[in-house]
Every structure is written in C-alpha cells, then in structure tokens.
mmCIF file of C-alpha atoms and ligand atoms in Angstrom:
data_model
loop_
_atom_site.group_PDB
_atom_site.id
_atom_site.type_symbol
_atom_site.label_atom_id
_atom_site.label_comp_id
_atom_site.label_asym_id
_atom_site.label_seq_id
_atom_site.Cartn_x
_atom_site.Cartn_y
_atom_site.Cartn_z
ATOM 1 C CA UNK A 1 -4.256 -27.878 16.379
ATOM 2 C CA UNK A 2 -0.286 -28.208 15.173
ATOM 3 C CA UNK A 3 2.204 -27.612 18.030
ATOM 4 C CA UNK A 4 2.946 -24.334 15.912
ATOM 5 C CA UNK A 5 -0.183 -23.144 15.994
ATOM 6 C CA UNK A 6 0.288 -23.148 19.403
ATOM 7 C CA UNK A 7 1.320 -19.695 21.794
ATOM 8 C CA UNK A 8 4.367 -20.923 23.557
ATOM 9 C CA UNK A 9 2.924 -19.429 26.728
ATOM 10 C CA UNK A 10 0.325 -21.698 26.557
ATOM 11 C CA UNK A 11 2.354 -24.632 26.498
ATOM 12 C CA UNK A 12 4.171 -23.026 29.324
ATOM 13 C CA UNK A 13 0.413 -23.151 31.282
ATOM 14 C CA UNK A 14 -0.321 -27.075 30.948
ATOM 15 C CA UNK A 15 3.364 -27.732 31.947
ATOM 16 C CA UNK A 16 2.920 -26.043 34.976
ATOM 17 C CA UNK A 17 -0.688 -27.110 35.645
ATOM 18 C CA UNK A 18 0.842 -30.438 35.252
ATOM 19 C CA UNK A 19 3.358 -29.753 38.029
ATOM 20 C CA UNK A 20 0.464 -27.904 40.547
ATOM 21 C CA UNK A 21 -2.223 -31.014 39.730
ATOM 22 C CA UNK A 22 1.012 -33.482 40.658
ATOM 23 C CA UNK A 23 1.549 -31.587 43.587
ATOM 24 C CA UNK A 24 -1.797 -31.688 44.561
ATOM 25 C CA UNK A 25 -1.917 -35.816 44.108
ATOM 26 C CA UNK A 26 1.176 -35.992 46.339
ATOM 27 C CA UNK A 27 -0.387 -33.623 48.801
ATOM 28 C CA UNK A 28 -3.699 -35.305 49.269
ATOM 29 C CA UNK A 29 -2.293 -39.009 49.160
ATOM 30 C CA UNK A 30 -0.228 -38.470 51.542
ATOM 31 C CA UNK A 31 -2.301 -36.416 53.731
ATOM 32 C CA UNK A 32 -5.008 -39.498 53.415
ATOM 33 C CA UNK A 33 -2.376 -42.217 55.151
ATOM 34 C CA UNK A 34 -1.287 -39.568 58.147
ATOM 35 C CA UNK A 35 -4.957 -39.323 58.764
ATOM 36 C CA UNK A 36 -5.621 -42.941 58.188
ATOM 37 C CA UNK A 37 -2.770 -43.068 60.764
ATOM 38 C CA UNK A 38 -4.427 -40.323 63.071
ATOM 39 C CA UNK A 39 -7.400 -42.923 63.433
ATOM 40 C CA UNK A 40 -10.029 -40.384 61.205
ATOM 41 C CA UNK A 41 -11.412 -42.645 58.194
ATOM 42 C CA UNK A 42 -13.626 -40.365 57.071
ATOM 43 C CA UNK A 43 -10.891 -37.611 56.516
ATOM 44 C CA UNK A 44 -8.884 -40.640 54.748
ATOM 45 C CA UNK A 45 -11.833 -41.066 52.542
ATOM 46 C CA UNK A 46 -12.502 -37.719 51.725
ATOM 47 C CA UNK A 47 -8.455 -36.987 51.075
ATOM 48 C CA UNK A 48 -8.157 -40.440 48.826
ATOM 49 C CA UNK A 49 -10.888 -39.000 46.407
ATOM 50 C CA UNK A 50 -9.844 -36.049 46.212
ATOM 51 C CA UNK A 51 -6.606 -37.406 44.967
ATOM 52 C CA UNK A 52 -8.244 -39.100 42.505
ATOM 53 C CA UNK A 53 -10.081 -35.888 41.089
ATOM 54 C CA UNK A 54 -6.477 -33.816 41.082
ATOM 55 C CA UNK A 55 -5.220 -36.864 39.390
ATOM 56 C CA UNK A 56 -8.154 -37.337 36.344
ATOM 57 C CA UNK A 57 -7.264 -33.567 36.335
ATOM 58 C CA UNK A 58 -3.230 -34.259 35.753
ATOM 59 C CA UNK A 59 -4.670 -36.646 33.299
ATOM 60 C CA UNK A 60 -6.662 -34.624 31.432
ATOM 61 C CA UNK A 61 -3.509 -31.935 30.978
ATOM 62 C CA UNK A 62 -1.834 -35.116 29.602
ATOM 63 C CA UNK A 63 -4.282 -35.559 26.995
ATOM 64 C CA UNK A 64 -4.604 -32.516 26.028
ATOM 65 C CA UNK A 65 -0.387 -31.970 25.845
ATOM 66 C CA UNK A 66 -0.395 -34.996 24.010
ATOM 67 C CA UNK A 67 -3.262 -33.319 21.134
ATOM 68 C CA UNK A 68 -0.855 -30.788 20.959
ATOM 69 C CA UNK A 69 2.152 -33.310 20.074
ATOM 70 C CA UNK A 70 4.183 -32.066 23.527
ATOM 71 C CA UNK A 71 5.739 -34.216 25.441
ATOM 72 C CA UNK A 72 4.377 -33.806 29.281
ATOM 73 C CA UNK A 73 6.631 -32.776 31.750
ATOM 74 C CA UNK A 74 6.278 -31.322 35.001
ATOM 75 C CA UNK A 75 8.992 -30.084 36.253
ATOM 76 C CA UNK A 76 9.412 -29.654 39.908
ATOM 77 C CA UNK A 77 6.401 -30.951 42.223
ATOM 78 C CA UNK A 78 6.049 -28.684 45.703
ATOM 79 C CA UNK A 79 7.182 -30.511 48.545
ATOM 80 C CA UNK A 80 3.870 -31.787 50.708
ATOM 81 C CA UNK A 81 3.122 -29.351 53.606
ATOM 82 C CA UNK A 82 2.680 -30.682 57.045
ATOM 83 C CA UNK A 83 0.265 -29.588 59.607
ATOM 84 C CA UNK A 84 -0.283 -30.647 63.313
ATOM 85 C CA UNK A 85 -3.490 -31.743 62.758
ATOM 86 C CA UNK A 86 -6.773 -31.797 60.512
ATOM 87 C CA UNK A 87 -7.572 -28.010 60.433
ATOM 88 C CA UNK A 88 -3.867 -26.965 59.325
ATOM 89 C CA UNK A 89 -3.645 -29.645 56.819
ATOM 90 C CA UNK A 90 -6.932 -28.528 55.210
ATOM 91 C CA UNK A 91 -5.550 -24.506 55.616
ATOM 92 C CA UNK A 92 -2.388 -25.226 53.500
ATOM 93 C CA UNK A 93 -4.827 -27.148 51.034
ATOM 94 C CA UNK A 94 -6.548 -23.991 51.074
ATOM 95 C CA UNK A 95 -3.466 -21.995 49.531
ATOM 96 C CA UNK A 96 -2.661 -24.949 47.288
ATOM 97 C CA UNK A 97 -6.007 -24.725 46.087
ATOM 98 C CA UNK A 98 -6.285 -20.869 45.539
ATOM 99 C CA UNK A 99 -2.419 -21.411 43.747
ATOM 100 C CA UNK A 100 -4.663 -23.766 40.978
ATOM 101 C CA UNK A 101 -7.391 -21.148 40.379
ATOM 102 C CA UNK A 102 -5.074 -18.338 40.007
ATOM 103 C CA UNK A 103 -3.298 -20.406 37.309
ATOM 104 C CA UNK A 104 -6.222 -21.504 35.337
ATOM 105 C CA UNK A 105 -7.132 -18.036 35.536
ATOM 106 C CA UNK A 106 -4.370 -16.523 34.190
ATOM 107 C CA UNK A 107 -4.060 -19.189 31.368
ATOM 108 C CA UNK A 108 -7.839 -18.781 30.641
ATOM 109 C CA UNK A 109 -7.776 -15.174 30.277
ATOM 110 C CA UNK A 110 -4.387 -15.630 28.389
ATOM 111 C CA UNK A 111 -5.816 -17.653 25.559
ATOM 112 C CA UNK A 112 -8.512 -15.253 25.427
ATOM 113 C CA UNK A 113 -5.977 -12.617 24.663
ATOM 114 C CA UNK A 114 -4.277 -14.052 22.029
ATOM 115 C CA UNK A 115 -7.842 -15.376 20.542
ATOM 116 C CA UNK A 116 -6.806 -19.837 21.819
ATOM 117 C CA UNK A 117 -10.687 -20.538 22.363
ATOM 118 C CA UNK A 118 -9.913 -24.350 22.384
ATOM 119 C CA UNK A 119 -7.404 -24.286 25.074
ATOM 120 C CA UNK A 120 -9.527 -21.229 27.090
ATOM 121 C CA UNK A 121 -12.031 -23.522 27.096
ATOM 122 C CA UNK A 122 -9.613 -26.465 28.859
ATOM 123 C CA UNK A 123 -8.495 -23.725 31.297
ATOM 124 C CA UNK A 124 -11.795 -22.183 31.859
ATOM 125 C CA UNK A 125 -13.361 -25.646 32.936
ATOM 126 C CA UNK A 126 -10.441 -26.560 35.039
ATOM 127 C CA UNK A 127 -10.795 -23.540 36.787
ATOM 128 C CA UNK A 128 -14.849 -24.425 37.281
ATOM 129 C CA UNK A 129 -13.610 -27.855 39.207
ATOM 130 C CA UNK A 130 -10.893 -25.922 41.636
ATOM 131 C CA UNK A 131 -13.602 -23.481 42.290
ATOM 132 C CA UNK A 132 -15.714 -26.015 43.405
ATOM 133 C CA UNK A 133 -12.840 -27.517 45.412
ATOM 134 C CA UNK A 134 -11.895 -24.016 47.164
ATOM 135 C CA UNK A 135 -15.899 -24.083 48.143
ATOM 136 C CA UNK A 136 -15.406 -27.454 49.394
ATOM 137 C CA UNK A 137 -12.243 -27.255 51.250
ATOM 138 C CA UNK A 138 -13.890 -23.937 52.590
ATOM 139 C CA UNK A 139 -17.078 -25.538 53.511
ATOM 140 C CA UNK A 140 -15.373 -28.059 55.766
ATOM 141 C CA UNK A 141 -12.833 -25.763 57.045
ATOM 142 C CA UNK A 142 -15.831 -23.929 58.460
ATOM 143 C CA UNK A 143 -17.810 -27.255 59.761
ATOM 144 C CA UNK A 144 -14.581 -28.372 61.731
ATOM 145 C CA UNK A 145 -13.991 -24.759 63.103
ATOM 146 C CA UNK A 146 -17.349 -25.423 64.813
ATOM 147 C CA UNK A 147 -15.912 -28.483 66.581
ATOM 148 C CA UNK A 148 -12.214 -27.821 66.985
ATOM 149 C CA UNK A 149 -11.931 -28.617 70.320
ATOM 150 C CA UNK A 150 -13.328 -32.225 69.854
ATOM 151 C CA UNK A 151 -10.748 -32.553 67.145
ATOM 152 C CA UNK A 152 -8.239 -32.177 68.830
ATOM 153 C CA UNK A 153 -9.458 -34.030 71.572
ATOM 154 C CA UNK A 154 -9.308 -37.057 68.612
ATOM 155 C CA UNK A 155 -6.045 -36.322 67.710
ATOM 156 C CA UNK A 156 -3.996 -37.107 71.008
ATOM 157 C CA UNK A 157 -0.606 -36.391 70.432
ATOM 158 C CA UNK A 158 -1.157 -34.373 67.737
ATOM 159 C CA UNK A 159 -2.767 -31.636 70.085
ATOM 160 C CA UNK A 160 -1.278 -29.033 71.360
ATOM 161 C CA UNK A 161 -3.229 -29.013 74.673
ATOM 162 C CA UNK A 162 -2.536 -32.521 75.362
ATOM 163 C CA UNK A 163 1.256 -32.920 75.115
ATOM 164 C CA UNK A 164 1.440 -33.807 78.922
ATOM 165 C CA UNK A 165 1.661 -36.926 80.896
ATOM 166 C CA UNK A 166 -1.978 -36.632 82.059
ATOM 167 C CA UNK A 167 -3.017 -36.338 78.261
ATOM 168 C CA UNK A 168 -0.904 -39.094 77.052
ATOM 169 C CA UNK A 169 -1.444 -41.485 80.086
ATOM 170 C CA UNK A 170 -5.064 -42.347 78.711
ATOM 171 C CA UNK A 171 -3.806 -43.547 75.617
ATOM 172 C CA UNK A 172 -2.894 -47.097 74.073
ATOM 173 C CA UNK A 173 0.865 -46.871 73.822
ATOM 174 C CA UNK A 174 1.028 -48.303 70.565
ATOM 175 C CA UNK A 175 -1.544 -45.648 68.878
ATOM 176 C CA UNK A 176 0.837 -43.061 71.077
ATOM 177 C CA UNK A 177 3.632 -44.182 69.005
ATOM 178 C CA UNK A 178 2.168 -44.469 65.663
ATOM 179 C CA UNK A 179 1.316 -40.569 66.129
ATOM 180 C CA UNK A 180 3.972 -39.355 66.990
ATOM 181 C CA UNK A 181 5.832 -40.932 63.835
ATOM 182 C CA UNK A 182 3.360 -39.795 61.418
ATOM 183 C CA UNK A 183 3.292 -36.144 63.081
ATOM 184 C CA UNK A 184 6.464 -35.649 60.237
HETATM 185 FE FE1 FE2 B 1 -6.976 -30.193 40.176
HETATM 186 FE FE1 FE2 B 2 -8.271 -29.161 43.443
#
C-alpha cells in the first residue's frame, strides 16, 4: 500500500502505538531492576519478558510504518510510574495496559470505517496480545492479593507497616540501603 493510499488517521494510530509500546518497554525494564533490587527474581523475570513482548510489539509498528514508507517516530514516551511495592507497580501496569487496548481498539474499528482491512487486521491482532496481557496482569494481581501481607513482609522498607525501628532492626543494613534508593 502507497503512503497515499493511506488515511492520515491511521498513520496518526501506529505513531502513537509506537509511543504507548515505548512506554511500556521503559515501564517494564525498569520496573524489572527495582524488583531485581527489592530481592524478588521471579517478578524480575516475569517484568524482563514482558519487556521483550512490548518491545517485538514496538517492532512490529516499525515494520509495518516502514511498509507504509513513514518514517517512525514516537513522540513523547509517558514518564515510568512508581509504586511502593509489587501490587501498585502491577495496578499502574494495569491502566497502562487498558490505555493499549483502548487504542488498538479505536484504530481497529477506525480502519474498519474507512474500509483499511490490512491495517485493521495489524490493530485487531495487537489488540488480541494486550488482551491477553490485561488477563495476565489481572490474573496475578489477583494471586498476590491472596498473599499481600507476605509481600510486604518481603519487601522491608518498602512496606508501609514496617517503617519502624523494630521492622528495620532485623534487616542487613546494606539491603536496607539499597531499598530505600530504589524506592524512587
Ligand atoms: Fe504491547
Ligand atoms: Fe502489553
């Protein structure tokens, strides 16, 4: 398909797709070194490949830019939202999330409108794959509601029941330290 052929508006989608998948890279990198920090591998594990699926996705909206002969070019990526601990990092995920499949909604249904099957069909499947993430991100939202208190147990400083001396005294000062800078 020429660039002409193309709906401005749709252009206007992958750009900001671009910017939201970017977003979500930054997000989920950086949110997979403060846990690494926070002493929870598996949440570092589970963060670092889910930055690599937001970033095949950022890739893909390259690709297809590219097939379309525009230059890619997010424009503004959302600043990375901080949380006290694992439960409000995965929340604001949440919203980032739901902020993807209400784009790739809108663009889907957009390119149905004005009759763009090929790039419906981009949107439609990136949509599929942040579904599957909100069902994710959902699912172990609700598995670490059921053992919130033991979180935050894990996380030290980063609770809010144990800012006290008697709750710090237990700890390795070093690991004190190294929490309280990555609490950012
Ligand atoms: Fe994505
Ligand atoms: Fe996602």
């Amino acid at each position: 398909m020429e660039t002409d052929a193309v709906h401005p508006r749709v252009l206007g989608y992958l750009g900001r797709a671009l910017s939201l998948e970017l977003s979500a890279v930054q997000q989920y990198m950086t949110q997979a070194s403060l846990v690494g920090l926070w002493g929870d591998e598996a949440a570092a594990d589970r963060f670092r490949q889910e930055t690599v699926e937001e970033m095949q996705h950022a890739e893909r909206i390259v690709q297809q830019m590219l097939s379309l002969g525009v230059a890619p070019a997010a424009s503004q990526l959302h600043p990375v939202t901080h949380a006290a601990d694992l439960v409000g990092l995965l929340q604001h995920n949440a919203v980032l999330e739901q902020q993807l499949i209400d784009h790739y909604d809108e663009a889907s249904r957009f390119c149905q409108l004005v009759g763009d099957q090929a790039n419906g069909e981009f949107f439609a499947a990136l949509l599929e794959d942040e579904q599957h993430h909100g069902r994710d991100l959902e699912a172990w939202l609700q598995e670490l509601g059921g053992r919130r208190r033991r979180g935050y147990a894990r996380y030290g400083a980063m609770a809010p029941a144990n800012n006290g001396p008697r709750g710090t005294s237990q700890r390795n000062p070093s690991q004190r330290d190294l929490s309280r800078r990555a609490s950012f």
